PDB file of C-alpha atoms in Angstrom:
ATOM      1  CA  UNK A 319     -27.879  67.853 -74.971  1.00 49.00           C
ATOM      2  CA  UNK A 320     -28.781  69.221 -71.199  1.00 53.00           C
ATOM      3  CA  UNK A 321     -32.738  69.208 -70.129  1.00 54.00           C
ATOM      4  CA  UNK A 322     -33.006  73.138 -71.171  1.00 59.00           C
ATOM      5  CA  UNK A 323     -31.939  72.870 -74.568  1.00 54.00           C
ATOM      6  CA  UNK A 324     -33.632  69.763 -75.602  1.00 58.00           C
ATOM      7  CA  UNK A 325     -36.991  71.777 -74.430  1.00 56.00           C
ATOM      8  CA  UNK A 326     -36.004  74.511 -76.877  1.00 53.00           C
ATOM      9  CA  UNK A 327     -35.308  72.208 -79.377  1.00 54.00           C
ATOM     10  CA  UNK A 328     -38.415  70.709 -78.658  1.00 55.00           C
ATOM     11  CA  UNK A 329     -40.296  73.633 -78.451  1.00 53.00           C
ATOM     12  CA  UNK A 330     -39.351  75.210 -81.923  1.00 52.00           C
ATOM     13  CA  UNK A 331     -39.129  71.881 -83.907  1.00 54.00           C
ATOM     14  CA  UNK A 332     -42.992  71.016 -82.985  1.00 58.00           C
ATOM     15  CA  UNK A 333     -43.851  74.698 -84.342  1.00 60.00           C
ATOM     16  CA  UNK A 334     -44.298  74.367 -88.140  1.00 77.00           C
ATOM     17  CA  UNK A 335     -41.638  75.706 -90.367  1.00 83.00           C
ATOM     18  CA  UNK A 336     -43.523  77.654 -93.188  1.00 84.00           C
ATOM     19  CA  UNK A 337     -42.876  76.997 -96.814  1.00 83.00           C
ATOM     20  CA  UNK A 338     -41.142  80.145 -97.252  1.00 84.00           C
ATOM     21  CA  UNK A 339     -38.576  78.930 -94.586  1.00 84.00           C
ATOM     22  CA  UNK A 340     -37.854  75.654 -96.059  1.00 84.00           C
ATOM     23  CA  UNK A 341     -37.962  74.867 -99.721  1.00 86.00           C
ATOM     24  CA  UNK A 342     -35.732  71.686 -98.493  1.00 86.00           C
ATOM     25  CA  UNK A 343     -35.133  69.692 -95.709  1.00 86.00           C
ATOM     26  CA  UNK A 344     -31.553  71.597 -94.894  1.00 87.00           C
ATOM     27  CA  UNK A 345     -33.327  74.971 -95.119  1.00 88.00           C
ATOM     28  CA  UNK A 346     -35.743  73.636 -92.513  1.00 86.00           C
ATOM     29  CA  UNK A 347     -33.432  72.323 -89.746  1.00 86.00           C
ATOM     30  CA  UNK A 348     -31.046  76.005 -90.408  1.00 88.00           C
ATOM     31  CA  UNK A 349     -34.279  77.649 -89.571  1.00 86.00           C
ATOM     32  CA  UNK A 350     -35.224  75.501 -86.307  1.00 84.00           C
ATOM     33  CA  UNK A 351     -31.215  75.752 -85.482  1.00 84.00           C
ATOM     34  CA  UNK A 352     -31.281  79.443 -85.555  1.00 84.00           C
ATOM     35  CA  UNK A 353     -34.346  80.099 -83.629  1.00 79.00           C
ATOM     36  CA  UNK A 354     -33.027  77.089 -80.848  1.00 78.00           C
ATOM     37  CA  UNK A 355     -29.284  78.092 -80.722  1.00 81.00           C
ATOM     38  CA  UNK A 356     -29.697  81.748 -81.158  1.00 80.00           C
ATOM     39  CA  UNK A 357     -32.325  82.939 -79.291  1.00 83.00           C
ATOM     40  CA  UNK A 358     -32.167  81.741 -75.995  1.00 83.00           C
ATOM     41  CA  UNK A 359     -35.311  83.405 -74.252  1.00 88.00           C
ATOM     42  CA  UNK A 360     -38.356  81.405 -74.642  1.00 87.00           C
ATOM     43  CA  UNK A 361     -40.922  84.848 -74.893  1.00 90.00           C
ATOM     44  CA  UNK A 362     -38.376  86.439 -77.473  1.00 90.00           C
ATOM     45  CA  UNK A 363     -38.150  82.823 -79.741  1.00 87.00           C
ATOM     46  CA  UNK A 364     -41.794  83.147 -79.569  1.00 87.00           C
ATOM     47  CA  UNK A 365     -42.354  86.282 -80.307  1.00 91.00           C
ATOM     48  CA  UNK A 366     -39.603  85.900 -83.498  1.00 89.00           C
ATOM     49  CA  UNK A 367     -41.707  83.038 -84.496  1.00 87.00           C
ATOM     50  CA  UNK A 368     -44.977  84.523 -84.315  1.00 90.00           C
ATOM     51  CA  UNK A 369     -43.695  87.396 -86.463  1.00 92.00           C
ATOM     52  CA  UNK A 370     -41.844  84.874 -88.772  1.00 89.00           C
ATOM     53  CA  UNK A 371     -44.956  82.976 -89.588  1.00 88.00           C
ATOM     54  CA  UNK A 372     -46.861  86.165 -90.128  1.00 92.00           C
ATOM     55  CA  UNK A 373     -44.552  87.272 -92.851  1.00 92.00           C
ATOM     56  CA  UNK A 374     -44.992  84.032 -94.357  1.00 88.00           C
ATOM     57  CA  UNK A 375     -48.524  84.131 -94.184  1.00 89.00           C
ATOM     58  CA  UNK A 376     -48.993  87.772 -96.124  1.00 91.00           C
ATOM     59  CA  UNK A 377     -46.014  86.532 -98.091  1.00 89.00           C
ATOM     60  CA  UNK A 378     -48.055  83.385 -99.907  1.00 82.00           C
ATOM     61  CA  UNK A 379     -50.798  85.265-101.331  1.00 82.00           C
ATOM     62  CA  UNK A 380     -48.700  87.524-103.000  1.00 79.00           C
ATOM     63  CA  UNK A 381     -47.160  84.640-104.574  1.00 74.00           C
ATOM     64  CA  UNK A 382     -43.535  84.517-102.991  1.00 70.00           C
ATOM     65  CA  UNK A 383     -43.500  81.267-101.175  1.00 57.00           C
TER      66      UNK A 383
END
């Protein structure tokens, strides 16, 4: 894995994958996999995750994670 990827890698897999994401362990590492091989600009993956994590966030109240 070259220097760039393992800090995308890094990057995402240190962000917390919310409940709604990962009901089990292989749902979690398809979500930190998409978000590190996918998106490849660091602003974009943040912004993705920023707006993932706020859909996750109204989505728990209303009782679907």
């Amino acid at each position: 894995m070259n220097g760039s990827l393992r800090q995308r890698h890094t990057a995402v897999a240190r962000a917390k994958v919310p409940a709604l994401y990962a009901p089990n362990l292989a749902a979690a590492k398809r979500f930190i996999e998409y978000f590190t091989a996918n998106i490849r600009n660091f602003n974009t993956r943040r912004a993705y995750l920023h707006a993932v994590r706020e859909f996750a966030d109204w989505c728990a109240p209303q009782g679907a994670a």
